[in-house]
PDB file of C-alpha atoms in Angstrom:
ATOM      1  CA  MET A   1      97.799 105.202  84.584  1.00 48.00           C
ATOM      2  CA  SER A   2      94.575 106.814  85.698  1.00 56.00           C
ATOM      3  CA  ASP A   3      94.052 110.564  86.063  1.00 71.00           C
ATOM      4  CA  ARG A   4      93.359 109.953  89.746  1.00 84.00           C
ATOM      5  CA  PRO A   5      96.394 110.188  92.022  1.00 92.00           C
ATOM      6  CA  LEU A   6      97.735 107.109  93.776  1.00 96.00           C
ATOM      7  CA  LYS A   7      96.706 107.306  97.414  1.00 97.00           C
ATOM      8  CA  LEU A   8      99.310 106.100  99.887  1.00 98.00           C
ATOM      9  CA  LEU A   9      99.329 105.134 103.535  1.00 98.00           C
ATOM     10  CA  LEU A  10     102.799 105.549 105.090  1.00 98.00           C
ATOM     11  CA  ILE A  11     103.785 103.400 108.067  1.00 97.00           C
ATOM     12  CA  ASP A  12     107.082 104.109 109.815  1.00 96.00           C
ATOM     13  CA  GLN A  13     108.014 104.589 113.468  1.00 94.00           C
ATOM     14  CA  ASP A  14     110.196 107.597 112.679  1.00 95.00           C
ATOM     15  CA  PRO A  15     108.094 110.794 112.483  1.00 96.00           C
ATOM     16  CA  ILE A  16     110.919 112.768 110.846  1.00 97.00           C
ATOM     17  CA  PHE A  17     111.311 110.125 108.139  1.00 96.00           C
ATOM     18  CA  ARG A  18     107.538 110.131 107.501  1.00 97.00           C
ATOM     19  CA  LEU A  19     107.569 113.922 107.225  1.00 97.00           C
ATOM     20  CA  GLY A  20     110.517 113.879 104.832  1.00 97.00           C
ATOM     21  CA  LEU A  21     108.911 111.201 102.685  1.00 97.00           C
ATOM     22  CA  ARG A  22     105.603 113.062 102.614  1.00 97.00           C
ATOM     23  CA  VAL A  23     107.344 116.288 101.565  1.00 97.00           C
ATOM     24  CA  ALA A  24     109.389 114.468  98.902  1.00 97.00           C
ATOM     25  CA  LEU A  25     106.252 112.868  97.448  1.00 97.00           C
ATOM     26  CA  GLU A  26     104.122 116.058  97.567  1.00 94.00           C
ATOM     27  CA  VAL A  27     105.833 117.342  94.429  1.00 95.00           C
ATOM     28  CA  ILE A  28     104.875 114.223  92.460  1.00 96.00           C
ATOM     29  CA  PRO A  29     101.574 115.159  90.769  1.00 93.00           C
ATOM     30  CA  ASP A  30     100.035 111.672  90.637  1.00 94.00           C
ATOM     31  CA  ILE A  31     100.881 110.559  94.189  1.00 97.00           C
ATOM     32  CA  GLU A  32      99.053 111.646  97.325  1.00 96.00           C
ATOM     33  CA  VAL A  33      99.855 110.625 100.899  1.00 97.00           C
ATOM     34  CA  ILE A  34      96.421 110.406 102.481  1.00 96.00           C
ATOM     35  CA  SER A  35      97.475 109.196 105.914  1.00 96.00           C
ATOM     36  CA  GLU A  36     100.388 107.973 107.967  1.00 97.00           C
ATOM     37  CA  ALA A  37     100.903 105.834 111.040  1.00 96.00           C
ATOM     38  CA  GLU A  38     103.662 105.227 113.555  1.00 95.00           C
ATOM     39  CA  THR A  39     102.584 101.764 114.741  1.00 93.00           C
ATOM     40  CA  ASP A  40     101.002  98.652 113.303  1.00 92.00           C
ATOM     41  CA  THR A  41      97.934  99.037 115.514  1.00 94.00           C
ATOM     42  CA  THR A  42      97.404 102.635 114.434  1.00 96.00           C
ATOM     43  CA  ALA A  43      97.914 101.668 110.789  1.00 96.00           C
ATOM     44  CA  LEU A  44      95.254  98.958 110.955  1.00 96.00           C
ATOM     45  CA  GLN A  45      92.828 101.351 112.683  1.00 96.00           C
ATOM     46  CA  ILE A  46      93.406 104.076 110.096  1.00 96.00           C
ATOM     47  CA  LEU A  47      93.025 101.646 107.222  1.00 95.00           C
ATOM     48  CA  ALA A  48      89.798 100.222 108.682  1.00 95.00           C
ATOM     49  CA  GLU A  49      88.336 103.724 109.068  1.00 94.00           C
ATOM     50  CA  LEU A  50      89.364 104.776 105.571  1.00 93.00           C
ATOM     51  CA  ALA A  51      88.126 101.532 103.996  1.00 90.00           C
ATOM     52  CA  HIS A  52      84.807 101.823 105.825  1.00 91.00           C
ATOM     53  CA  ASN A  53      84.105 105.093 104.007  1.00 89.00           C
ATOM     54  CA  ASP A  54      85.630 104.052 100.672  1.00 90.00           C
ATOM     55  CA  PRO A  55      87.081 100.567 100.097  1.00 84.00           C
ATOM     56  CA  ASN A  56      89.339 101.947  97.342  1.00 87.00           C
ATOM     57  CA  CYS A  57      90.603 104.996  99.211  1.00 92.00           C
ATOM     58  CA  VAL A  58      94.131 103.587  99.639  1.00 95.00           C
ATOM     59  CA  ASN A  59      95.986 102.289  96.574  1.00 95.00           C
ATOM     60  CA  LEU A  60      99.257 101.359  98.260  1.00 97.00           C
ATOM     61  CA  VAL A  61     100.792 100.896 101.689  1.00 98.00           C
ATOM     62  CA  VAL A  62     104.435 101.962 102.064  1.00 98.00           C
ATOM     63  CA  LEU A  63     105.932 100.605 105.265  1.00 96.00           C
ATOM     64  CA  GLU A  64     109.025  99.939 107.323  1.00 94.00           C
ATOM     65  CA  LEU A  65     109.251  96.713 109.310  1.00 90.00           C
ATOM     66  CA  GLY A  66     109.066  98.102 112.839  1.00 78.00           C
ATOM     67  CA  ASN A  67     112.147 100.190 113.508  1.00 75.00           C
ATOM     68  CA  GLY A  68     113.992  98.438 110.678  1.00 67.00           C
ATOM     69  CA  TYR A  69     116.810  97.224 112.901  1.00 74.00           C
ATOM     70  CA  SER A  70     115.795  94.941 115.772  1.00 81.00           C
ATOM     71  CA  ILE A  71     114.657  91.419 114.948  1.00 83.00           C
ATOM     72  CA  SER A  72     111.672  91.597 117.325  1.00 85.00           C
ATOM     73  CA  SER A  73     110.541  94.856 115.755  1.00 84.00           C
ATOM     74  CA  GLN A  74     110.935  93.391 112.269  1.00 88.00           C
ATOM     75  CA  GLN A  75     108.873  90.358 113.307  1.00 89.00           C
ATOM     76  CA  ILE A  76     106.066  92.697 114.377  1.00 89.00           C
ATOM     77  CA  GLY A  77     106.348  94.369 110.964  1.00 90.00           C
ATOM     78  CA  LEU A  78     106.067  90.974 109.258  1.00 94.00           C
ATOM     79  CA  GLN A  79     102.940  90.263 111.313  1.00 94.00           C
ATOM     80  CA  LEU A  80     101.511  93.568 110.090  1.00 95.00           C
ATOM     81  CA  CYS A  81     102.205  92.504 106.496  1.00 96.00           C
ATOM     82  CA  ARG A  82     100.395  89.229 107.161  1.00 96.00           C
ATOM     83  CA  HIS A  83      97.378  91.055 108.659  1.00 95.00           C
ATOM     84  CA  LEU A  84      97.272  93.513 105.765  1.00 95.00           C
ATOM     85  CA  LYS A  85      97.294  90.714 103.196  1.00 96.00           C
ATOM     86  CA  ILE A  86      94.575  88.797 105.049  1.00 95.00           C
ATOM     87  CA  GLN A  87      92.287  91.795 105.609  1.00 94.00           C
ATOM     88  CA  TYR A  88      93.060  93.622 102.347  1.00 94.00           C
ATOM     89  CA  PRO A  89      94.335  90.965  99.912  1.00 94.00           C
ATOM     90  CA  TYR A  90      94.250  93.265  96.879  1.00 94.00           C
ATOM     91  CA  LEU A  91      96.029  96.181  98.559  1.00 96.00           C
ATOM     92  CA  PRO A  92      99.652  96.343  97.364  1.00 98.00           C
ATOM     93  CA  VAL A  93     102.399  96.729  99.949  1.00 98.00           C
ATOM     94  CA  LEU A  94     105.821  98.270  99.300  1.00 98.00           C
ATOM     95  CA  LEU A  95     108.509  97.750 101.906  1.00 97.00           C
ATOM     96  CA  LEU A  96     110.684 100.863 102.258  1.00 96.00           C
ATOM     97  CA  SER A  97     113.186  99.672 104.800  1.00 94.00           C
ATOM     98  CA  SER A  98     116.627 100.128 106.267  1.00 92.00           C
ATOM     99  CA  THR A  99     117.004  96.357 106.508  1.00 90.00           C
ATOM    100  CA  GLN A 100     118.970  94.556 103.842  1.00 89.00           C
ATOM    101  CA  GLU A 101     118.927  91.149 105.540  1.00 90.00           C
ATOM    102  CA  GLN A 102     118.060  88.472 102.995  1.00 91.00           C
ATOM    103  CA  GLU A 103     116.172  86.353 105.548  1.00 92.00           C
ATOM    104  CA  ILE A 104     113.881  89.222 106.574  1.00 92.00           C
ATOM    105  CA  LEU A 105     113.292  90.335 102.984  1.00 94.00           C
ATOM    106  CA  LEU A 106     112.436  86.775 101.926  1.00 95.00           C
ATOM    107  CA  ALA A 107     110.034  86.529 104.867  1.00 94.00           C
ATOM    108  CA  ALA A 108     108.366  89.769 103.732  1.00 96.00           C
ATOM    109  CA  LYS A 109     108.093  88.373 100.214  1.00 96.00           C
ATOM    110  CA  ALA A 110     106.537  85.196 101.632  1.00 95.00           C
ATOM    111  CA  GLU A 111     103.974  87.308 103.513  1.00 95.00           C
ATOM    112  CA  GLY A 112     102.834  88.792 100.203  1.00 96.00           C
ATOM    113  CA  VAL A 113     104.740  92.078 100.174  1.00 97.00           C
ATOM    114  CA  ASN A 114     104.786  93.270  96.565  1.00 97.00           C
ATOM    115  CA  GLY A 115     108.025  95.226  96.502  1.00 97.00           C
ATOM    116  CA  TYR A 116     111.075  96.457  98.353  1.00 97.00           C
ATOM    117  CA  CYS A 117     113.220  99.591  98.201  1.00 96.00           C
ATOM    118  CA  PRO A 118     116.001 100.325 100.665  1.00 96.00           C
ATOM    119  CA  LYS A 119     115.819 103.623 102.494  1.00 95.00           C
ATOM    120  CA  GLY A 120     118.209 106.042 100.885  1.00 94.00           C
ATOM    121  CA  VAL A 121     117.380 105.331  97.232  1.00 96.00           C
ATOM    122  CA  PRO A 122     116.835 108.398  95.060  1.00 96.00           C
ATOM    123  CA  VAL A 123     113.242 109.650  95.099  1.00 96.00           C
ATOM    124  CA  THR A 124     112.945 108.903  91.374  1.00 96.00           C
ATOM    125  CA  GLU A 125     113.678 105.208  92.013  1.00 97.00           C
ATOM    126  CA  LEU A 126     111.212 105.124  94.890  1.00 97.00           C
ATOM    127  CA  VAL A 127     108.517 106.741  92.740  1.00 98.00           C
ATOM    128  CA  THR A 128     109.152 104.147  90.030  1.00 97.00           C
ATOM    129  CA  ALA A 129     108.763 101.345  92.578  1.00 97.00           C
ATOM    130  CA  ILE A 130     105.591 102.938  93.992  1.00 98.00           C
ATOM    131  CA  LYS A 131     104.023 103.150  90.545  1.00 97.00           C
ATOM    132  CA  GLU A 132     105.050  99.610  89.590  1.00 97.00           C
ATOM    133  CA  VAL A 133     103.705  98.056  92.783  1.00 98.00           C
ATOM    134  CA  ALA A 134     100.498 100.130  92.664  1.00 96.00           C
ATOM    135  CA  ALA A 135      99.987  98.897  89.083  1.00 96.00           C
ATOM    136  CA  GLY A 136     100.038  95.294  90.297  1.00 95.00           C
ATOM    137  CA  ARG A 137     103.637  94.443  89.454  1.00 97.00           C
ATOM    138  CA  LEU A 138     106.388  93.234  91.751  1.00 95.00           C
ATOM    139  CA  SER A 139     109.388  95.493  92.241  1.00 96.00           C
ATOM    140  CA  TRP A 140     112.241  94.128  94.351  1.00 95.00           C
ATOM    141  CA  TYR A 141     115.449  96.109  94.616  1.00 92.00           C
ATOM    142  CA  GLY A 142     118.605  94.032  94.424  1.00 84.00           C
ATOM    143  CA  ASP A 143     118.819  90.282  94.320  1.00 73.00           C
ATOM    144  CA  VAL A 144     116.236  89.359  96.952  1.00 72.00           C
ATOM    145  CA  GLY A 145     115.331  85.704  96.617  1.00 54.00           C
ATOM    146  CA  ARG A 146     118.135  84.795  94.249  1.00 57.00           C
ATOM    147  CA  PRO A 147     120.538  82.020  95.313  1.00 52.00           C
ATOM    148  CA  GLY A 148     123.460  83.643  97.091  1.00 52.00           C
ATOM    149  CA  GLY A 149     121.665  86.991  97.017  1.00 51.00           C
ATOM    150  CA  GLN A 150     122.697  89.740  99.383  1.00 50.00           C
ATOM    151  CA  GLY A 151     119.314  91.311  99.959  1.00 46.00           C
ATOM    152  CA  GLY A 152     119.084  94.908  98.897  1.00 44.00           C
ATOM    153  CA  GLN A 153     122.650  95.298  97.685  1.00 41.00           C
ATOM    154  CA  GLY A 154     122.818  96.211  94.045  1.00 43.00           C
ATOM    155  CA  ASP A 155     120.447  97.610  91.483  1.00 45.00           C
ATOM    156  CA  ARG A 156     116.695  97.145  91.330  1.00 46.00           C
ATOM    157  CA  VAL A 157     116.476  94.152  89.022  1.00 45.00           C
ATOM    158  CA  ASP A 158     113.412  92.093  89.833  1.00 50.00           C
ATOM    159  CA  LYS A 159     110.407  93.510  87.995  1.00 48.00           C
ATOM    160  CA  VAL A 160     107.666  91.043  87.190  1.00 45.00           C
ATOM    161  CA  ASP A 161     104.589  91.819  85.119  1.00 44.00           C
TER     162      ASP A 161
END
């Protein structure tokens, strides 16, 4: 890993969750949260502004699919993933979500999302996933995509180099 910190953009509708995540990650010396957004529109605007000044200013997007619960909100989150992968194809995306629905997680995977962690994992596991995804590897918690899989239930097992 480089001496430069990983620079993250956090996207989540819940301002308290974003604050808690930012505070939890502040103590990790090689991770820096450079911006955060509440909505998909705001996230795309922030990313465009940051990329205009420095195309490599964000190393990873960590996002929740909408509010994480309603199907319509999750669909908007999937559209955001699609837009991110079209506009910034080399920018890794880590889904940090309360959803554990196999169908939604598979759809996120199909949109090019590079990893998934359920909300509530220990910070150490999240940091591991952040570093793996930022390094260009896939990191999917649980058995997402496996026949008969139950989404995010279980241990993080899918790491692909």
